[in-house]
Amino acid sequence: MTTKKGVMPDAERGHEHVEGIDVMHDETLVSEAKHAADAEQQMTLLNAIKLYPKAISWSVLLSSTLIMEGYDLALLGSLYASPVFNEKFGTYSADKGKWAVSAAWQSGLSNGARAGEIFGLIFAGWVSDRYGYKVTTIGSLILMIMFIFVLFFAPNIKLLVVGEVLCGIPWGAFQSVTPAYASEVAPVVLRPYLTTFINMCWVVGQFFAAAVNKGSVDRTDEWAYKIPFGVQWVWPVPILVGLIFAPESPWWYVRHGDREAAKASLLRLTSRNDPSFNADETISMIEHTNELEKQMKEGLTYRDCFKGIDLRRTEIVMGIWLVQTLCGQNLMGYFAYFMTQAGMDASNSFSLSMGQYALGMVGTAGSWFLMSRVGRRTIHFSGICCQLVILIIVGSLSFSSANSSVWAIGAMLIVFTFVYDFTVGPVTYSLISELSSTRLKAKTIVLARAGYNASNIFVNVMTNYQLSSTAWNWGAKTAYFWAGTCLLSAIWVYFRLPEPKGRAYAELDLLFEHRISARKFAETKIDPFSHRLGDDMKKVSIEQKLEKELD
């Protein structure tokens, strides 16, 4: 099979030299690609919203799948503060005079979901490359509906762990697909908004978890924990119905050599009443970027993520997500439990938890305003530094035995949530979507998110033992430990995180190829069509570079 331009799918040609038109040297196609790239970079936010309203809607629908993951992961941390849940699935502690789920089983529950997510990520990376983001998400939603039954009817904590592992599989798929799809269906100016909306979905899920727990915490029967589990069926059905009609990413079609399908998909993502928009030029830009990346590297396998310039890109994307786990964000998910261990009653802890996540939503919305004016690197680094200060304050407050100090700790953790969701949380999704190459995007995100989940296993074990009354029982002093890891994260961000704000994918490809320092990304000028870098660098072609390597 060949396409209109004579380009065969990667799967058929084995990533070898393409017979027919040379995309990189076809003057007409390069001219169209450059015109589309210039138009996209000059596009205002308002014009982008008018031109891509359908892309925004479909991306929002796909991203809303992560409401379920945010809901469940916050739900577990909140349920540990529920007396009925502890009596059903925990053991009685004579020393403490109450029922509690042991730190070991808490770790098993939390890490069961993370382990399942790693399997889901790896599976989704392969399936989405072969069958597309749409099919992958639809299949995952069907699995989600089935696996919730295990959580709802679990008679003991062992089956509850099994349910968490199974539910983790579709959650892992959602983590891989949503940022990749959001970054590919929209122009440069919309990407930070659509990718960071993923963080908003997480916070919405966490808010609902706190609200549902607040409403059921006073119940004395099994519905105190069954209602929170059953609410998870609310999300997948309407999302599934909507996704049946969603278009696939045009980038995915181009990678599979189907230009006509890519154009049809692009037209379904855009408004048809804009005479200035040229779909053929936009497809040419996508093809040009795709061919540029193919000439920089040969393969599309997981191994290729660790070769050449992609090794640096993979390290950065993985590092960004690892930083999320190590800067103390785990204390947000355990907020209600954290506060009860600090001496607050369960009902008040759930009320504060709702306020925490509501402020988190405000923070995420505020980050959209911030990202239009400030670079991603600046936002990320500043956010981590603020979190470091807050963690030190929380740890210091733990030395006071006054009741007011408990409320002060709660207030500081709420401020921590706002700072996180205003900076590090949302900007992470924008960074990982922009800094990975388009051809290896799905696999790079899979590896990075798998690393995130693996590190979360360590983080969850540590947090459960640090907070559990049956283990180390550190209480608020736990914040000191995470202040240390937050400091290390800040150092890595300063030296390794580049600035992708306002850059087209082809520009980022060349900046990485020329090994520009992370701190100089923002100030370096680059032309992806003439391959001119900076003011004094001579014109460099990829072809010449390859010929030198062959010689």
Coordinates of C-alpha atoms in Angstrom, one line a residue:
M1 CA 0.0 0.0 0.0
T2 CA 1.2 3.5 -0.8
T3 CA -0.2 6.9 -0.1
K4 CA -1.0 9.9 -2.3
K5 CA 2.6 11.1 -1.8
G6 CA 4.0 7.7 -2.3
V7 CA 5.0 7.2 1.3
M8 CA 4.7 3.6 2.6
P9 CA 3.7 2.9 6.2
D10 CA 6.6 2.4 8.6
A11 CA 5.4 -1.1 9.4
E12 CA 5.7 -2.1 5.7
R13 CA 8.9 -0.5 4.7
G14 CA 10.8 -1.4 7.9
H15 CA 11.9 2.3 8.3
E16 CA 14.2 2.0 5.3
H17 CA 14.7 4.6 2.6
V18 CA 11.4 5.8 1.1
E19 CA 10.9 5.4 -2.6
G20 CA 9.2 8.2 -4.5
I21 CA 9.0 11.8 -3.4
D22 CA 11.7 12.9 -0.9
V23 CA 9.7 14.8 1.6
M24 CA 12.7 16.7 3.0
H25 CA 13.7 18.0 -0.5
D26 CA 10.3 18.4 -2.2
E27 CA 10.2 22.2 -2.6
T28 CA 6.4 22.4 -2.8
L29 CA 5.9 20.3 0.3
V30 CA 8.6 22.0 2.3
S31 CA 7.1 25.4 1.3
E32 CA 3.7 24.3 2.4
A33 CA 5.1 22.9 5.7
K34 CA 6.9 26.1 6.4
H35 CA 3.8 28.2 5.7
A36 CA 1.7 26.0 8.0
A37 CA 4.4 26.2 10.8
D38 CA 4.6 30.0 10.5
A39 CA 0.8 30.3 10.6
E40 CA 0.6 28.0 13.6
Q41 CA 3.2 29.9 15.6
Q42 CA 1.6 33.3 14.8
M43 CA -1.8 32.0 15.8
T44 CA -3.4 33.7 18.8
L45 CA -5.2 31.8 21.5
L46 CA -8.6 33.2 20.4
N47 CA -8.0 32.2 16.8
A48 CA -6.9 28.8 17.8
I49 CA -10.1 28.3 19.9
K50 CA -12.2 29.4 16.9
L51 CA -10.3 27.1 14.5
Y52 CA -10.0 24.0 16.7
P53 CA -13.2 23.9 18.9
K54 CA -13.7 20.2 18.0
A55 CA -10.1 19.3 18.9
I56 CA -10.6 20.9 22.3
S57 CA -13.8 19.0 22.9
W58 CA -12.4 15.6 21.9
S59 CA -9.2 16.2 23.9
V60 CA -11.2 17.2 27.0
L61 CA -13.4 14.1 26.6
L62 CA -10.4 11.7 26.3
S63 CA -8.5 13.4 29.2
S64 CA -11.6 13.0 31.5
T65 CA -10.7 9.3 31.7
L66 CA -8.1 10.3 34.3
I67 CA -10.8 11.6 36.6
M68 CA -11.3 7.9 37.5
E69 CA -7.6 7.4 38.4
G70 CA -7.5 10.6 40.4
Y71 CA -10.7 9.6 42.2
D72 CA -9.5 6.1 43.2
L73 CA -6.0 7.0 44.3
A74 CA -7.3 9.8 46.5
L75 CA -10.1 7.5 47.6
L76 CA -7.8 4.9 49.1
G77 CA -5.9 7.5 51.2
S78 CA -9.2 8.9 52.4
L79 CA -10.7 5.4 53.2
Y80 CA -7.8 4.8 55.6
A81 CA -9.5 7.5 57.8
S82 CA -12.9 5.7 57.6
P83 CA -13.8 3.7 60.8
V84 CA -16.1 1.2 58.9
F85 CA -13.5 0.5 56.2
N86 CA -10.8 -0.1 58.9
E87 CA -13.1 -2.5 60.8
K88 CA -13.9 -4.4 57.6
F89 CA -10.5 -4.7 56.1
G90 CA -8.1 -4.0 59.0
T91 CA -7.1 -5.6 62.3
Y92 CA -7.7 -4.4 65.9
S93 CA -4.8 -2.8 67.6
A94 CA -5.0 -3.3 71.4
D95 CA -2.3 -0.6 72.0
K96 CA -4.2 2.0 70.0
G97 CA -7.7 0.8 71.0
K98 CA -9.0 0.9 67.4
W99 CA -9.2 -0.9 64.1
A100 CA -6.6 -0.1 61.4
V101 CA -5.4 -1.4 58.1
S102 CA -1.7 -2.2 58.6
A103 CA 1.0 -0.3 56.8
A104 CA 1.9 -3.5 54.9
W105 CA -1.6 -3.9 53.5
Q106 CA -1.9 -0.2 52.8
S107 CA 1.3 -0.5 50.7
G108 CA -0.2 -3.5 49.0
L109 CA -3.4 -1.7 48.1
S110 CA -1.6 1.5 46.8
N111 CA 1.2 -0.4 45.1
G112 CA -1.2 -2.9 43.5
A113 CA -2.8 -0.1 41.5
R114 CA 0.7 1.1 40.5
A115 CA 1.8 -2.3 39.5
G116 CA -1.3 -2.7 37.3
E117 CA -0.6 0.7 35.8
I118 CA 2.9 -0.4 34.7
F119 CA 1.4 -3.4 32.8
G120 CA -1.3 -1.1 31.4
L121 CA 1.3 1.4 30.2
I122 CA 3.4 -1.1 28.4
F123 CA 0.4 -2.7 26.8
A124 CA -1.1 0.6 25.7
G125 CA 2.3 1.7 24.2
W126 CA 2.1 -1.2 21.8
V127 CA -1.6 -1.1 21.1
S128 CA -1.8 2.7 20.6
D129 CA 1.1 2.5 18.0
R130 CA -0.6 -0.3 16.2
Y131 CA -4.3 0.5 16.5
G132 CA -4.4 4.2 17.5
Y133 CA -5.3 6.2 20.6
K134 CA -9.1 5.9 20.1
V135 CA -9.2 2.1 20.0
T136 CA -6.8 1.8 22.9
T137 CA -9.0 4.1 25.1
I138 CA -12.3 2.4 24.2
G139 CA -10.9 -1.0 25.0
S140 CA -9.5 0.3 28.3
L141 CA -12.9 1.8 29.3
I142 CA -14.6 -1.6 28.7
L143 CA -12.0 -3.2 31.0
M144 CA -12.5 -0.5 33.6
I145 CA -16.3 -1.2 33.8
M146 CA -15.6 -4.9 34.3
F147 CA -12.9 -4.5 36.9
I148 CA -14.8 -2.1 39.2
F149 CA -17.0 -5.1 40.1
V150 CA -14.0 -6.7 41.8
L151 CA -13.6 -3.6 44.1
F152 CA -17.3 -3.3 44.8
F153 CA -17.8 -6.9 45.8
A154 CA -14.4 -7.7 47.4
P155 CA -15.1 -9.7 50.7
N156 CA -11.6 -9.2 52.1
I157 CA -8.5 -7.1 51.7
K158 CA -6.8 -9.7 49.5
L159 CA -9.4 -9.5 46.8
L160 CA -9.4 -5.7 47.2
V161 CA -5.7 -5.7 46.3
V162 CA -6.5 -7.9 43.2
G163 CA -9.2 -5.4 42.2
E164 CA -6.7 -2.5 42.5
V165 CA -4.2 -4.4 40.3
L166 CA -6.8 -5.0 37.6
C167 CA -8.1 -1.4 37.7
G168 CA -4.6 -0.2 37.4
I169 CA -4.3 -1.8 33.9
P170 CA -6.8 0.6 32.2
W171 CA -5.6 3.5 34.3
G172 CA -2.1 2.9 32.9
A173 CA -3.5 3.0 29.4
F174 CA -5.2 6.3 30.1
Q175 CA -2.0 7.8 31.4
S176 CA -0.2 7.0 28.2
V177 CA -2.9 7.9 25.7
T178 CA -4.3 11.2 27.0
P179 CA -1.1 13.4 26.9
A180 CA -0.1 12.1 23.5
Y181 CA -3.5 12.7 22.0
A182 CA -3.9 16.1 23.6
S183 CA -0.5 17.3 22.2
E184 CA -1.1 16.0 18.7
V185 CA -4.6 17.2 17.9
A186 CA -4.0 20.9 18.6
P187 CA -1.6 23.7 17.5
V188 CA 1.3 25.1 19.6
V189 CA -0.7 27.8 21.3
L190 CA -3.4 25.3 22.6
R191 CA -1.0 22.5 23.6
P192 CA -0.2 23.8 27.1
Y193 CA -3.9 24.2 27.9
L194 CA -5.1 20.8 26.7
T195 CA -2.2 18.9 28.2
T196 CA -2.4 20.6 31.6
F197 CA -6.2 20.0 31.6
I198 CA -5.2 16.4 32.4
N199 CA -4.0 17.7 35.8
M200 CA -7.4 19.3 36.2
C201 CA -9.1 15.9 35.7
W202 CA -6.9 14.4 38.4
V203 CA -7.8 17.2 40.8
V204 CA -11.5 16.8 39.9
G205 CA -11.3 13.1 40.6
Q206 CA -9.6 13.8 44.0
F207 CA -12.3 16.4 44.9
F208 CA -15.1 13.9 44.2
A209 CA -13.3 11.3 46.3
A210 CA -13.2 13.6 49.3
A211 CA -16.8 14.7 48.7
V212 CA -18.1 11.1 48.5
N213 CA -16.2 10.1 51.6
K214 CA -17.5 13.1 53.4
G215 CA -21.0 12.1 52.6
S216 CA -20.5 8.5 53.6
V217 CA -18.1 8.7 56.6
D218 CA -20.9 8.8 59.1
R219 CA -22.5 5.6 57.9
T220 CA -22.1 2.6 60.1
D221 CA -22.8 -0.1 57.5
E222 CA -20.9 -1.5 54.6
W223 CA -22.1 1.3 52.3
A224 CA -19.7 3.6 54.0
Y225 CA -17.0 2.2 51.6
K226 CA -19.2 0.5 48.9
I227 CA -20.8 3.8 47.8
P228 CA -17.3 5.3 47.1
F229 CA -16.3 2.3 45.1
G230 CA -19.6 2.1 43.2
V231 CA -19.4 5.8 42.2
Q232 CA -16.6 4.8 39.8
W233 CA -19.2 3.4 37.4
V234 CA -20.4 6.9 36.8
W235 CA -17.5 7.9 34.6
P236 CA -16.6 5.2 32.0
V237 CA -20.1 4.7 30.3
P238 CA -20.7 8.3 29.0
I239 CA -17.0 8.7 28.0
L240 CA -17.2 5.4 26.1
V241 CA -20.3 6.5 24.2
G242 CA -18.7 9.8 23.2
L243 CA -15.4 8.3 22.2
I244 CA -17.0 6.0 19.6
F245 CA -17.4 9.1 17.4
A246 CA -14.0 10.7 18.2
P247 CA -11.4 11.2 15.3
E248 CA -8.0 9.6 15.5
S249 CA -4.9 11.8 15.7
P250 CA -3.7 13.0 12.2
W251 CA -0.1 12.5 13.4
W252 CA -0.9 8.8 13.9
Y253 CA -2.2 8.4 10.4
V254 CA 0.9 10.2 8.9
R255 CA 3.2 7.8 10.9
H256 CA 1.3 5.0 9.2
G257 CA 1.6 6.5 5.7
D258 CA -2.1 7.4 5.3
R259 CA -2.2 11.0 4.2
E260 CA -5.8 11.0 3.1
A261 CA -7.0 9.7 6.5
A262 CA -4.8 12.2 8.2
K263 CA -6.4 15.0 6.3
A264 CA -9.9 13.7 7.0
S265 CA -9.1 13.5 10.7
L266 CA -7.7 17.0 10.7
L267 CA -10.9 18.4 9.1
R268 CA -12.9 16.7 11.8
L269 CA -10.8 18.4 14.4
T270 CA -11.1 21.9 12.9
S271 CA -13.8 24.4 12.1
R272 CA -14.8 24.6 8.4
N273 CA -15.7 28.3 8.4
D274 CA -12.1 29.6 8.4
P275 CA -11.0 30.4 4.8
S276 CA -7.4 31.1 5.9
F277 CA -6.8 27.5 7.1
N278 CA -5.2 25.1 4.7
A279 CA -5.5 21.5 5.7
D280 CA -3.0 20.3 3.1
E281 CA -0.3 22.6 4.4
T282 CA -0.8 21.4 7.9
I283 CA -0.5 17.8 6.8
S284 CA 2.7 18.7 4.9
M285 CA 4.0 20.2 8.2
I286 CA 3.3 17.0 10.0
E287 CA 4.9 14.9 7.2
H288 CA 8.0 17.2 7.2
T289 CA 8.4 16.8 11.0
N290 CA 7.9 13.0 10.7
E291 CA 10.5 12.7 8.0
L292 CA 12.9 15.0 9.8
E293 CA 12.7 12.7 12.9
K294 CA 13.1 9.6 10.7
Q295 CA 16.4 10.9 9.3
M296 CA 17.6 11.6 12.8
K297 CA 16.9 8.0 13.9
E298 CA 15.8 4.8 12.3
G299 CA 13.5 2.8 14.7
L300 CA 10.3 3.1 16.6
T301 CA 11.0 0.6 19.3
Y302 CA 11.4 1.0 23.1
R303 CA 15.2 0.4 22.6
D304 CA 15.3 3.5 20.3
C305 CA 14.2 5.7 23.2
F306 CA 17.7 5.0 24.7
K307 CA 19.7 5.7 21.5
G308 CA 21.4 8.9 20.3
I309 CA 19.6 12.1 21.0
D310 CA 16.5 10.3 22.2
L311 CA 18.4 9.1 25.3
R312 CA 18.5 12.7 26.6
R313 CA 14.9 13.3 25.7
T314 CA 13.8 10.1 27.5
E315 CA 15.9 11.0 30.6
I316 CA 14.3 14.4 30.8
V317 CA 10.7 13.2 30.4
M318 CA 11.3 10.4 32.9
G319 CA 13.0 12.8 35.3
I320 CA 10.1 15.3 35.1
W321 CA 7.6 12.6 36.3
L322 CA 10.0 11.3 38.9
V323 CA 10.3 14.8 40.3
Q324 CA 6.5 14.8 40.8
T325 CA 6.7 11.8 43.1
L326 CA 9.7 13.0 45.1
C327 CA 8.6 16.6 45.8
G328 CA 6.0 15.6 48.5
Q329 CA 2.9 15.4 46.4
N330 CA 2.1 12.0 48.0
L331 CA 1.0 13.9 51.2
M332 CA -1.9 15.5 49.2
G333 CA -3.4 12.1 48.4
Y334 CA -3.1 11.1 52.1
F335 CA -4.3 14.5 53.4
A336 CA -7.4 13.2 55.3
Y337 CA -5.4 10.3 56.8
F338 CA -2.4 12.6 57.5
M339 CA -4.7 15.0 59.4
T340 CA -6.4 12.2 61.4
Q341 CA -3.0 10.9 62.4
A342 CA -2.1 14.5 63.5
G343 CA -5.1 14.5 65.8
M344 CA -8.1 15.8 63.7
D345 CA -11.4 13.9 63.6
A346 CA -12.4 12.2 60.4
S347 CA -15.3 14.4 59.4
N348 CA -13.3 17.6 59.7
S349 CA -10.4 16.0 57.8
F350 CA -12.7 15.2 54.9
S351 CA -14.1 18.8 54.9
L352 CA -10.5 20.2 54.8
S353 CA -9.7 17.7 52.0
M354 CA -12.5 19.0 49.9
G355 CA -11.2 22.5 50.4
Q356 CA -7.7 21.3 49.4
Y357 CA -8.8 19.9 46.1
A358 CA -11.2 22.8 45.3
L359 CA -8.2 25.1 45.7
G360 CA -6.2 22.7 43.5
M361 CA -8.7 23.2 40.7
V362 CA -8.4 26.9 41.1
G363 CA -4.6 26.5 40.9
T364 CA -4.7 24.5 37.7
A365 CA -7.0 27.0 36.1
G366 CA -4.6 29.7 37.2
S367 CA -1.7 27.9 35.6
W368 CA -3.3 28.4 32.2
F369 CA -2.9 32.1 32.7
L370 CA 0.6 31.7 34.0
M371 CA 1.8 29.5 31.1
S372 CA 0.8 32.1 28.5
R373 CA 3.2 34.5 30.0
V374 CA 6.0 32.6 31.7
G375 CA 8.1 29.7 30.4
R376 CA 7.5 26.1 31.5
R377 CA 11.0 25.7 33.0
T378 CA 10.6 28.9 35.2
I379 CA 7.2 27.7 36.4
H380 CA 8.4 24.2 37.2
F381 CA 11.6 25.3 39.1
S382 CA 9.8 28.1 41.0
G383 CA 7.0 25.7 42.1
I384 CA 9.5 23.1 43.4
C385 CA 11.3 25.8 45.4
C386 CA 8.0 27.0 47.0
Q387 CA 7.1 23.4 47.9
L388 CA 10.5 22.9 49.5
V389 CA 9.8 25.9 51.8
I390 CA 6.3 24.7 52.7
L391 CA 7.5 21.2 53.6
I392 CA 10.1 22.5 55.9
I393 CA 7.4 24.7 57.6
V394 CA 5.1 21.7 58.0
G395 CA 7.8 19.5 59.5
S396 CA 8.7 22.3 62.0
L397 CA 5.1 22.7 63.1
S398 CA 5.0 19.1 64.2
F399 CA 7.1 19.9 67.3
S400 CA 4.2 21.9 68.8
S401 CA 1.6 19.9 70.8
A402 CA -1.1 22.7 70.6
N403 CA -4.3 22.0 68.7
S404 CA -3.8 25.1 66.7
S405 CA -0.7 23.6 65.2
V406 CA -2.7 20.8 63.7
W407 CA -4.9 23.3 61.9
A408 CA -1.8 25.2 60.8
I409 CA -0.4 22.0 59.3
G410 CA -3.7 21.5 57.5
A411 CA -3.6 25.1 56.2
M412 CA 0.0 24.7 55.0
L413 CA -0.8 21.5 53.1
I414 CA -3.7 23.2 51.4
V415 CA -1.3 26.0 50.3
F416 CA 1.0 23.2 49.2
T417 CA -1.7 21.8 47.0
F418 CA -2.4 25.1 45.5
V419 CA 1.2 25.7 44.7
Y420 CA 1.6 22.2 43.2
D421 CA -1.5 22.5 41.0
F422 CA -0.5 26.1 40.0
T423 CA 3.0 25.0 38.9
V424 CA 4.5 21.6 38.9
G425 CA 1.4 19.5 38.5
P426 CA -0.1 20.9 35.3
V427 CA 3.1 22.0 33.6
T428 CA 4.5 18.5 33.9
Y429 CA 1.9 17.2 31.3
S430 CA 2.8 20.1 29.0
L431 CA 6.5 19.3 29.3
I432 CA 6.4 15.6 28.8
S433 CA 4.2 16.0 25.7
E434 CA 6.5 18.6 24.1
L435 CA 9.9 17.3 24.9
S436 CA 9.4 13.7 23.6
S437 CA 9.8 13.2 19.8
T438 CA 6.6 12.8 17.9
R439 CA 7.5 9.3 16.5
L440 CA 8.5 8.0 19.9
K441 CA 6.0 10.0 21.9
A442 CA 3.8 7.1 23.0
K443 CA 6.7 4.9 24.0
T444 CA 8.6 7.7 25.8
I445 CA 5.5 8.6 27.8
V446 CA 5.0 4.9 28.6
L447 CA 8.6 4.5 29.9
A448 CA 8.4 7.8 31.8
R449 CA 5.0 7.0 33.4
A450 CA 6.1 3.4 34.2
G451 CA 9.1 5.0 36.0
Y452 CA 6.7 7.3 37.8
N453 CA 4.6 4.4 38.9
A454 CA 7.6 2.4 40.0
S455 CA 8.9 5.3 42.0
N456 CA 5.4 5.7 43.5
I457 CA 5.7 2.1 44.9
F458 CA 8.7 3.3 46.9
V459 CA 7.0 6.5 47.8
N460 CA 3.8 4.8 48.9
V461 CA 5.7 2.2 51.1
M462 CA 7.6 5.0 52.7
T463 CA 4.6 7.2 53.3
N464 CA 2.5 4.4 54.7
Y465 CA 5.2 3.4 57.2
Q466 CA 5.9 7.1 58.0
L467 CA 2.3 7.9 58.8
S468 CA 0.8 4.6 60.1
S469 CA 0.2 4.4 63.8
T470 CA 1.2 0.7 63.7
A471 CA 4.6 1.5 62.1
W472 CA 7.0 4.5 62.4
N473 CA 4.2 7.0 63.3
W474 CA 6.3 10.1 62.3
G475 CA 3.2 12.2 61.8
A476 CA 3.9 15.7 60.4
K477 CA 7.7 15.2 60.7
T478 CA 7.3 13.1 57.5
A479 CA 7.5 16.4 55.7
Y480 CA 11.2 16.8 56.5
F481 CA 12.0 13.6 54.6
W482 CA 10.2 14.8 51.5
A483 CA 11.8 18.2 51.8
G484 CA 15.2 16.5 51.3
T485 CA 14.0 14.7 48.1
C486 CA 12.4 18.0 46.9
L487 CA 15.8 19.7 47.2
L488 CA 17.5 17.1 45.1
S489 CA 14.7 17.4 42.5
A490 CA 15.2 21.2 42.4
I491 CA 18.9 20.7 41.6
W492 CA 18.1 18.3 38.7
V493 CA 15.5 20.6 37.2
Y494 CA 17.9 23.6 37.2
F495 CA 20.5 21.8 35.3
R496 CA 18.5 19.4 33.0
L497 CA 15.1 20.8 32.2
P498 CA 14.9 22.8 28.9
E499 CA 12.4 25.4 27.9
P500 CA 10.0 24.3 25.1
K501 CA 7.6 27.3 25.2
G502 CA 6.4 28.4 21.8
R503 CA 8.5 25.9 19.9
A504 CA 7.3 23.7 17.0
Y505 CA 8.1 20.0 17.2
A506 CA 10.6 20.3 14.4
E507 CA 12.4 23.1 16.2
L508 CA 12.7 21.0 19.4
D509 CA 14.1 18.1 17.3
L510 CA 16.9 20.2 16.0
L511 CA 17.7 21.8 19.4
F512 CA 18.1 18.3 20.8
E513 CA 20.1 17.1 17.8
H514 CA 22.6 20.0 18.2
R515 CA 22.8 19.2 22.0
I516 CA 21.9 22.7 23.1
S517 CA 22.2 23.2 26.9
A518 CA 18.9 23.1 28.8
R519 CA 19.5 26.6 30.1
K520 CA 20.1 28.0 26.6
F521 CA 17.0 26.4 24.9
A522 CA 14.9 29.6 25.2
E523 CA 17.5 31.9 23.7
T524 CA 18.6 29.8 20.8
K525 CA 17.3 30.6 17.4
I526 CA 16.5 27.7 15.0
D527 CA 15.0 27.3 11.5
P528 CA 13.8 23.7 11.0
F529 CA 13.4 24.3 7.2
S530 CA 16.9 25.6 6.4
H531 CA 18.5 23.9 9.4
R532 CA 20.1 27.2 10.4
L533 CA 21.0 27.3 14.1
G534 CA 21.8 30.7 15.7
D535 CA 23.1 33.7 13.9
D536 CA 26.5 32.5 13.0
M537 CA 26.1 28.8 12.3
K538 CA 26.3 27.8 8.6
K539 CA 23.5 26.0 6.9
V540 CA 23.5 22.3 7.9
S541 CA 21.5 19.6 6.2
I542 CA 20.6 16.3 7.6
E543 CA 21.6 14.6 4.4
Q544 CA 25.1 16.0 4.6
K545 CA 25.5 14.7 8.1
L546 CA 24.3 11.2 7.1
E547 CA 26.8 11.2 4.1
K548 CA 29.7 12.1 6.5
E549 CA 28.7 9.2 8.8
L550 CA 28.6 6.8 5.8
D551 CA 32.1 8.0 4.7

